[in-house]
Amino acid sequence: MTAFETPAPATELRGAGLRVTAARVALLETVRAGDHLGVEAIAAGVRERVGHISLQAVYEALHAMTAAGLVRRIEPAGGPARFEGRVGDNHHHLVCRGCGTVEDVDCVVGHRPCLVPASDAGFLVDEADVTFWGLCPDCRPAGDPAPA
């Protein structure tokens, strides 16, 4: 494996102390191939790869993989949880109020936490989770200019 290759999903699962199964490998591959997928879409992707899997098994595997840092769970307000394979960096999200599309956006500062609260109340702040809300190009009314 070269320095630029991503480890195989089975290797990552093992390295995180998780049991390696065909369903878990398929789940990790589905999340990483997708774009901020919900649980139903992930389950469908796993079923395409390995056959039947219960929603409960998908929820349990996603919980374990999120805790292990292999996937990231995001929860845009008013919507269901979504999962992504982009972990370990400092990025935020753009969410469309119209259709619910979620896009990654890199942090302008580039390092964590990238924002500092007015008062930290004694906390050691190590991360800021920012969600930008608006309308995507498909949902923006015709004739509305793109933001500057």
PDB file of N, CA and C in Angstrom, residues 45-124:
ATOM      1  N   GLY A  45     -28.089   0.249  -0.294  1.00  0.00           N
ATOM      2  CA  GLY A  45     -26.776   0.030  -0.878  1.00  0.00           C
ATOM      3  C   GLY A  45     -26.117  -1.249  -0.378  1.00  0.00           C
ATOM      4  N   VAL A  46     -26.287  -1.528   0.898  1.00  0.00           N
ATOM      5  CA  VAL A  46     -25.729  -2.763   1.461  1.00  0.00           C
ATOM      6  C   VAL A  46     -26.451  -3.968   0.867  1.00  0.00           C
ATOM      7  N   ARG A  47     -27.763  -3.881   0.748  1.00  0.00           N
ATOM      8  CA  ARG A  47     -28.538  -4.992   0.168  1.00  0.00           C
ATOM      9  C   ARG A  47     -28.126  -5.274  -1.268  1.00  0.00           C
ATOM     10  N   GLU A  48     -27.810  -4.228  -2.027  1.00  0.00           N
ATOM     11  CA  GLU A  48     -27.343  -4.429  -3.407  1.00  0.00           C
ATOM     12  C   GLU A  48     -26.023  -5.195  -3.434  1.00  0.00           C
ATOM     13  N   ARG A  49     -25.215  -5.008  -2.416  1.00  0.00           N
ATOM     14  CA  ARG A  49     -23.895  -5.630  -2.384  1.00  0.00           C
ATOM     15  C   ARG A  49     -23.910  -7.044  -1.806  1.00  0.00           C
ATOM     16  N   VAL A  50     -24.695  -7.249  -0.722  1.00  0.00           N
ATOM     17  CA  VAL A  50     -24.596  -8.543  -0.023  1.00  0.00           C
ATOM     18  C   VAL A  50     -25.924  -9.245   0.227  1.00  0.00           C
ATOM     19  N   GLY A  51     -27.023  -8.662  -0.178  1.00  0.00           N
ATOM     20  CA  GLY A  51     -28.312  -9.291   0.097  1.00  0.00           C
ATOM     21  C   GLY A  51     -28.980  -8.681   1.313  1.00  0.00           C
ATOM     22  N   HIS A  52     -29.768  -9.479   2.000  1.00  0.00           N
ATOM     23  CA  HIS A  52     -30.593  -8.968   3.097  1.00  0.00           C
ATOM     24  C   HIS A  52     -29.763  -8.463   4.274  1.00  0.00           C
ATOM     25  N   ILE A  53     -30.214  -7.334   4.836  1.00  0.00           N
ATOM     26  CA  ILE A  53     -29.710  -6.823   6.107  1.00  0.00           C
ATOM     27  C   ILE A  53     -30.861  -6.064   6.747  1.00  0.00           C
ATOM     28  N   SER A  54     -31.026  -6.219   8.031  1.00  0.00           N
ATOM     29  CA  SER A  54     -32.112  -5.523   8.729  1.00  0.00           C
ATOM     30  C   SER A  54     -31.711  -4.077   9.001  1.00  0.00           C
ATOM     31  N   LEU A  55     -32.710  -3.218   9.131  1.00  0.00           N
ATOM     32  CA  LEU A  55     -32.429  -1.829   9.485  1.00  0.00           C
ATOM     33  C   LEU A  55     -31.758  -1.750  10.849  1.00  0.00           C
ATOM     34  N   GLN A  56     -32.156  -2.614  11.761  1.00  0.00           N
ATOM     35  CA  GLN A  56     -31.534  -2.623  13.090  1.00  0.00           C
ATOM     36  C   GLN A  56     -30.037  -2.902  12.990  1.00  0.00           C
ATOM     37  N   ALA A  57     -29.646  -3.841  12.136  1.00  0.00           N
ATOM     38  CA  ALA A  57     -28.226  -4.153  11.953  1.00  0.00           C
ATOM     39  C   ALA A  57     -27.491  -2.959  11.347  1.00  0.00           C
ATOM     40  N   VAL A  58     -28.143  -2.243  10.436  1.00  0.00           N
ATOM     41  CA  VAL A  58     -27.532  -1.049   9.846  1.00  0.00           C
ATOM     42  C   VAL A  58     -27.335   0.015  10.920  1.00  0.00           C
ATOM     43  N   TYR A  59     -28.357   0.271  11.730  1.00  0.00           N
ATOM     44  CA  TYR A  59     -28.233   1.252  12.809  1.00  0.00           C
ATOM     45  C   TYR A  59     -27.105   0.877  13.771  1.00  0.00           C
ATOM     46  N   GLU A  60     -27.041  -0.386  14.153  1.00  0.00           N
ATOM     47  CA  GLU A  60     -26.006  -0.830  15.087  1.00  0.00           C
ATOM     48  C   GLU A  60     -24.611  -0.676  14.500  1.00  0.00           C
ATOM     49  N   ALA A  61     -24.448  -1.051  13.235  1.00  0.00           N
ATOM     50  CA  ALA A  61     -23.140  -0.929  12.585  1.00  0.00           C
ATOM     51  C   ALA A  61     -22.751   0.546  12.422  1.00  0.00           C
ATOM     52  N   LEU A  62     -23.703   1.390  12.045  1.00  0.00           N
ATOM     53  CA  LEU A  62     -23.412   2.816  11.907  1.00  0.00           C
ATOM     54  C   LEU A  62     -23.015   3.425  13.249  1.00  0.00           C
ATOM     55  N   HIS A  63     -23.693   3.023  14.307  1.00  0.00           N
ATOM     56  CA  HIS A  63     -23.346   3.523  15.643  1.00  0.00           C
ATOM     57  C   HIS A  63     -21.912   3.125  15.995  1.00  0.00           C
ATOM     58  N   ALA A  64     -21.565   1.872  15.776  1.00  0.00           N
ATOM     59  CA  ALA A  64     -20.215   1.385  16.093  1.00  0.00           C
ATOM     60  C   ALA A  64     -19.166   2.088  15.239  1.00  0.00           C
ATOM     61  N   MET A  65     -19.450   2.260  13.944  1.00  0.00           N
ATOM     62  CA  MET A  65     -18.473   2.896  13.046  1.00  0.00           C
ATOM     63  C   MET A  65     -18.323   4.383  13.340  1.00  0.00           C
ATOM     64  N   THR A  66     -19.414   5.034  13.751  1.00  0.00           N
ATOM     65  CA  THR A  66     -19.328   6.446  14.125  1.00  0.00           C
ATOM     66  C   THR A  66     -18.485   6.587  15.382  1.00  0.00           C
ATOM     67  N   ALA A  67     -18.735   5.746  16.379  1.00  0.00           N
ATOM     68  CA  ALA A  67     -17.959   5.786  17.624  1.00  0.00           C
ATOM     69  C   ALA A  67     -16.477   5.520  17.366  1.00  0.00           C
ATOM     70  N   ALA A  68     -16.185   4.683  16.384  1.00  0.00           N
ATOM     71  CA  ALA A  68     -14.798   4.343  16.051  1.00  0.00           C
ATOM     72  C   ALA A  68     -14.143   5.381  15.147  1.00  0.00           C
ATOM     73  N   GLY A  69     -14.916   6.361  14.664  1.00  0.00           N
ATOM     74  CA  GLY A  69     -14.363   7.406  13.816  1.00  0.00           C
ATOM     75  C   GLY A  69     -14.210   7.020  12.356  1.00  0.00           C
ATOM     76  N   LEU A  70     -14.879   5.932  11.935  1.00  0.00           N
ATOM     77  CA  LEU A  70     -14.789   5.512  10.533  1.00  0.00           C
ATOM     78  C   LEU A  70     -15.794   6.236   9.645  1.00  0.00           C
ATOM     79  N   VAL A  71     -16.906   6.665  10.209  1.00  0.00           N
ATOM     80  CA  VAL A  71     -17.899   7.456   9.493  1.00  0.00           C
ATOM     81  C   VAL A  71     -18.305   8.621  10.385  1.00  0.00           C
ATOM     82  N   ARG A  72     -18.897   9.628   9.784  1.00  0.00           N
ATOM     83  CA  ARG A  72     -19.354  10.796  10.530  1.00  0.00           C
ATOM     84  C   ARG A  72     -20.863  10.919  10.375  1.00  0.00           C
ATOM     85  N   ARG A  73     -21.527  11.182  11.490  1.00  0.00           N
ATOM     86  CA  ARG A  73     -22.973  11.387  11.515  1.00  0.00           C
ATOM     87  C   ARG A  73     -23.234  12.882  11.565  1.00  0.00           C
ATOM     88  N   ILE A  74     -24.074  13.360  10.665  1.00  0.00           N
ATOM     89  CA  ILE A  74     -24.503  14.754  10.717  1.00  0.00           C
ATOM     90  C   ILE A  74     -26.016  14.771  10.845  1.00  0.00           C
ATOM     91  N   GLU A  75     -26.533  15.765  11.519  1.00  0.00           N
ATOM     92  CA  GLU A  75     -27.969  15.860  11.746  1.00  0.00           C
ATOM     93  C   GLU A  75     -28.451  17.272  11.449  1.00  0.00           C
ATOM     94  N   PRO A  76     -28.710  17.577  10.182  1.00  0.00           N
ATOM     95  CA  PRO A  76     -29.255  18.900   9.879  1.00  0.00           C
ATOM     96  C   PRO A  76     -30.599  19.082  10.586  1.00  0.00           C
ATOM     97  N   ALA A  77     -30.806  20.239  11.181  1.00  0.00           N
ATOM     98  CA  ALA A  77     -32.039  20.502  11.930  1.00  0.00           C
ATOM     99  C   ALA A  77     -33.259  20.214  11.072  1.00  0.00           C
ATOM    100  N   GLY A  78     -34.212  19.507  11.658  1.00  0.00           N
ATOM    101  CA  GLY A  78     -35.457  19.216  10.967  1.00  0.00           C
ATOM    102  C   GLY A  78     -35.369  18.068   9.980  1.00  0.00           C
ATOM    103  N   GLY A  79     -34.245  17.396   9.919  1.00  0.00           N
ATOM    104  CA  GLY A  79     -34.092  16.290   8.974  1.00  0.00           C
ATOM    105  C   GLY A  79     -33.517  15.064   9.657  1.00  0.00           C
ATOM    106  N   PRO A  80     -33.524  13.947   8.955  1.00  0.00           N
ATOM    107  CA  PRO A  80     -32.978  12.716   9.534  1.00  0.00           C
ATOM    108  C   PRO A  80     -31.451  12.753   9.556  1.00  0.00           C
ATOM    109  N   ALA A  81     -30.877  11.894  10.374  1.00  0.00           N
ATOM    110  CA  ALA A  81     -29.424  11.769  10.424  1.00  0.00           C
ATOM    111  C   ALA A  81     -28.911  11.296   9.071  1.00  0.00           C
ATOM    112  N   ARG A  82     -27.745  11.781   8.728  1.00  0.00           N
ATOM    113  CA  ARG A  82     -27.074  11.354   7.502  1.00  0.00           C
ATOM    114  C   ARG A  82     -25.649  10.979   7.858  1.00  0.00           C
ATOM    115  N   PHE A  83     -25.051  10.175   7.004  1.00  0.00           N
ATOM    116  CA  PHE A  83     -23.714   9.673   7.289  1.00  0.00           C
ATOM    117  C   PHE A  83     -22.798   9.916   6.115  1.00  0.00           C
ATOM    118  N   GLU A  84     -21.531  10.194   6.425  1.00  0.00           N
ATOM    119  CA  GLU A  84     -20.540  10.426   5.386  1.00  0.00           C
ATOM    120  C   GLU A  84     -19.230   9.758   5.754  1.00  0.00           C
ATOM    121  N   GLY A  85     -18.450   9.506   4.735  1.00  0.00           N
ATOM    122  CA  GLY A  85     -17.160   8.862   4.928  1.00  0.00           C
ATOM    123  C   GLY A  85     -16.019   9.840   5.102  1.00  0.00           C
ATOM    124  N   ARG A  86     -16.274  11.109   4.932  1.00  0.00           N
ATOM    125  CA  ARG A  86     -15.216  12.114   5.092  1.00  0.00           C
ATOM    126  C   ARG A  86     -15.062  12.413   6.585  1.00  0.00           C
ATOM    127  N   VAL A  87     -14.018  11.878   7.160  1.00  0.00           N
ATOM    128  CA  VAL A  87     -13.768  12.044   8.590  1.00  0.00           C
ATOM    129  C   VAL A  87     -12.338  12.536   8.802  1.00  0.00           C
ATOM    130  N   GLY A  88     -12.089  13.048   9.987  1.00  0.00           N
ATOM    131  CA  GLY A  88     -10.734  13.396  10.359  1.00  0.00           C
ATOM    132  C   GLY A  88     -10.219  14.703   9.799  1.00  0.00           C
ATOM    133  N   ASP A  89     -11.073  15.484   9.163  1.00  0.00           N
ATOM    134  CA  ASP A  89     -10.637  16.796   8.702  1.00  0.00           C
ATOM    135  C   ASP A  89     -11.582  17.851   9.264  1.00  0.00           C
ATOM    136  N   ASN A  90     -11.297  19.079   8.965  1.00  0.00           N
ATOM    137  CA  ASN A  90     -12.090  20.178   9.493  1.00  0.00           C
ATOM    138  C   ASN A  90     -12.960  20.739   8.375  1.00  0.00           C
ATOM    139  N   HIS A  91     -14.142  20.131   8.180  1.00  0.00           N
ATOM    140  CA  HIS A  91     -15.042  20.657   7.156  1.00  0.00           C
ATOM    141  C   HIS A  91     -16.436  20.835   7.740  1.00  0.00           C
ATOM    142  N   HIS A  92     -17.215  21.628   7.038  1.00  0.00           N
ATOM    143  CA  HIS A  92     -18.565  21.959   7.475  1.00  0.00           C
ATOM    144  C   HIS A  92     -19.539  21.593   6.357  1.00  0.00           C
ATOM    145  N   HIS A  93     -20.798  22.038   6.476  1.00  0.00           N
ATOM    146  CA  HIS A  93     -21.820  21.634   5.506  1.00  0.00           C
ATOM    147  C   HIS A  93     -22.695  22.796   5.068  1.00  0.00           C
ATOM    148  N   LEU A  94     -23.107  22.730   3.811  1.00  0.00           N
ATOM    149  CA  LEU A  94     -24.124  23.602   3.237  1.00  0.00           C
ATOM    150  C   LEU A  94     -25.379  22.749   3.103  1.00  0.00           C
ATOM    151  N   VAL A  95     -26.521  23.241   3.569  1.00  0.00           N
ATOM    152  CA  VAL A  95     -27.773  22.489   3.485  1.00  0.00           C
ATOM    153  C   VAL A  95     -28.818  23.351   2.789  1.00  0.00           C
ATOM    154  N   CYS A  96     -29.476  22.771   1.787  1.00  0.00           N
ATOM    155  CA  CYS A  96     -30.531  23.478   1.063  1.00  0.00           C
ATOM    156  C   CYS A  96     -31.846  23.372   1.831  1.00  0.00           C
ATOM    157  N   ARG A  97     -32.465  24.506   2.095  1.00  0.00           N
ATOM    158  CA  ARG A  97     -33.769  24.531   2.776  1.00  0.00           C
ATOM    159  C   ARG A  97     -34.877  23.975   1.888  1.00  0.00           C
ATOM    160  N   GLY A  98     -34.667  23.989   0.587  1.00  0.00           N
ATOM    161  CA  GLY A  98     -35.694  23.524  -0.346  1.00  0.00           C
ATOM    162  C   GLY A  98     -35.724  22.018  -0.487  1.00  0.00           C
ATOM    163  N   CYS A  99     -34.617  21.443  -0.935  1.00  0.00           N
ATOM    164  CA  CYS A  99     -34.609  20.006  -1.252  1.00  0.00           C
ATOM    165  C   CYS A  99     -33.828  19.149  -0.250  1.00  0.00           C
ATOM    166  N   GLY A 100     -33.113  19.790   0.648  1.00  0.00           N
ATOM    167  CA  GLY A 100     -32.370  19.043   1.654  1.00  0.00           C
ATOM    168  C   GLY A 100     -30.991  18.576   1.222  1.00  0.00           C
ATOM    169  N   THR A 101     -30.546  18.970   0.032  1.00  0.00           N
ATOM    170  CA  THR A 101     -29.215  18.599  -0.434  1.00  0.00           C
ATOM    171  C   THR A 101     -28.165  19.068   0.570  1.00  0.00           C
ATOM    172  N   VAL A 102     -27.168  18.219   0.809  1.00  0.00           N
ATOM    173  CA  VAL A 102     -26.072  18.556   1.710  1.00  0.00           C
ATOM    174  C   VAL A 102     -24.775  18.517   0.921  1.00  0.00           C
ATOM    175  N   GLU A 103     -23.981  19.543   1.058  1.00  0.00           N
ATOM    176  CA  GLU A 103     -22.678  19.625   0.400  1.00  0.00           C
ATOM    177  C   GLU A 103     -21.613  19.915   1.444  1.00  0.00           C
ATOM    178  N   ASP A 104     -20.431  19.356   1.245  1.00  0.00           N
ATOM    179  CA  ASP A 104     -19.293  19.670   2.107  1.00  0.00           C
ATOM    180  C   ASP A 104     -18.732  21.026   1.723  1.00  0.00           C
ATOM    181  N   VAL A 105     -18.232  21.745   2.714  1.00  0.00           N
ATOM    182  CA  VAL A 105     -17.516  22.991   2.482  1.00  0.00           C
ATOM    183  C   VAL A 105     -16.331  23.002   3.443  1.00  0.00           C
ATOM    184  N   ASP A 106     -15.146  23.258   2.901  1.00  0.00           N
ATOM    185  CA  ASP A 106     -13.959  23.298   3.736  1.00  0.00           C
ATOM    186  C   ASP A 106     -13.997  24.508   4.652  1.00  0.00           C
ATOM    187  N   CYS A 107     -13.365  24.360   5.800  1.00  0.00           N
ATOM    188  CA  CYS A 107     -13.251  25.470   6.749  1.00  0.00           C
ATOM    189  C   CYS A 107     -12.303  26.508   6.161  1.00  0.00           C
ATOM    190  N   VAL A 108     -12.667  27.756   6.281  1.00  0.00           N
ATOM    191  CA  VAL A 108     -11.842  28.827   5.744  1.00  0.00           C
ATOM    192  C   VAL A 108     -10.509  28.902   6.477  1.00  0.00           C
ATOM    193  N   VAL A 109     -10.544  28.690   7.773  1.00  0.00           N
ATOM    194  CA  VAL A 109      -9.343  28.778   8.586  1.00  0.00           C
ATOM    195  C   VAL A 109      -8.445  27.568   8.354  1.00  0.00           C
ATOM    196  N   GLY A 110      -9.064  26.391   8.243  1.00  0.00           N
ATOM    197  CA  GLY A 110      -8.311  25.188   7.931  1.00  0.00           C
ATOM    198  C   GLY A 110      -7.870  24.358   9.115  1.00  0.00           C
ATOM    199  N   HIS A 111      -7.921  24.889  10.317  1.00  0.00           N
ATOM    200  CA  HIS A 111      -7.533  24.080  11.473  1.00  0.00           C
ATOM    201  C   HIS A 111      -8.616  24.166  12.549  1.00  0.00           C
ATOM    202  N   ARG A 112      -8.641  23.160  13.393  1.00  0.00           N
ATOM    203  CA  ARG A 112      -9.668  23.086  14.421  1.00  0.00           C
ATOM    204  C   ARG A 112      -9.340  24.012  15.573  1.00  0.00           C
ATOM    205  N   PRO A 113     -10.308  24.590  16.227  1.00  0.00           N
ATOM    206  CA  PRO A 113     -11.744  24.487  15.998  1.00  0.00           C
ATOM    207  C   PRO A 113     -12.263  25.476  14.978  1.00  0.00           C
ATOM    208  N   CYS A 114     -11.491  26.339  14.446  1.00  0.00           N
ATOM    209  CA  CYS A 114     -11.786  27.307  13.398  1.00  0.00           C
ATOM    210  C   CYS A 114     -12.723  28.430  13.835  1.00  0.00           C
ATOM    211  N   LEU A 115     -13.437  28.268  14.899  1.00  0.00           N
ATOM    212  CA  LEU A 115     -14.230  29.334  15.512  1.00  0.00           C
ATOM    213  C   LEU A 115     -13.966  29.309  17.011  1.00  0.00           C
ATOM    214  N   VAL A 116     -14.014  30.463  17.626  1.00  0.00           N
ATOM    215  CA  VAL A 116     -13.792  30.542  19.064  1.00  0.00           C
ATOM    216  C   VAL A 116     -15.029  31.184  19.680  1.00  0.00           C
ATOM    217  N   PRO A 117     -15.653  30.520  20.670  1.00  0.00           N
ATOM    218  CA  PRO A 117     -16.841  31.110  21.294  1.00  0.00           C
ATOM    219  C   PRO A 117     -16.480  32.347  22.110  1.00  0.00           C
ATOM    220  N   ALA A 118     -17.455  33.238  22.275  1.00  0.00           N
ATOM    221  CA  ALA A 118     -17.237  34.440  23.081  1.00  0.00           C
ATOM    222  C   ALA A 118     -16.865  34.066  24.511  1.00  0.00           C
ATOM    223  N   SER A 119     -17.429  32.984  25.017  1.00  0.00           N
ATOM    224  CA  SER A 119     -17.090  32.468  26.343  1.00  0.00           C
ATOM    225  C   SER A 119     -17.014  30.957  26.240  1.00  0.00           C
ATOM    226  N   ASP A 120     -15.931  30.376  26.731  1.00  0.00           N
ATOM    227  CA  ASP A 120     -15.806  28.921  26.648  1.00  0.00           C
ATOM    228  C   ASP A 120     -16.294  28.214  27.905  1.00  0.00           C
ATOM    229  N   ALA A 121     -16.705  28.972  28.935  1.00  0.00           N
ATOM    230  CA  ALA A 121     -17.236  28.416  30.187  1.00  0.00           C
ATOM    231  C   ALA A 121     -16.330  27.336  30.775  1.00  0.00           C
ATOM    232  N   GLY A 122     -15.044  27.457  30.547  1.00  0.00           N
ATOM    233  CA  GLY A 122     -14.099  26.497  31.083  1.00  0.00           C
ATOM    234  C   GLY A 122     -13.874  25.268  30.221  1.00  0.00           C
ATOM    235  N   PHE A 123     -14.578  25.170  29.096  1.00  0.00           N
ATOM    236  CA  PHE A 123     -14.424  24.026  28.189  1.00  0.00           C
ATOM    237  C   PHE A 123     -13.104  24.154  27.426  1.00  0.00           C
ATOM    238  N   LEU A 124     -12.525  23.040  27.078  1.00  0.00           N
ATOM    239  CA  LEU A 124     -11.415  23.002  26.139  1.00  0.00           C
ATOM    240  C   LEU A 124     -12.044  22.718  24.781  1.00  0.00           C
TER     241      LEU A 124
END
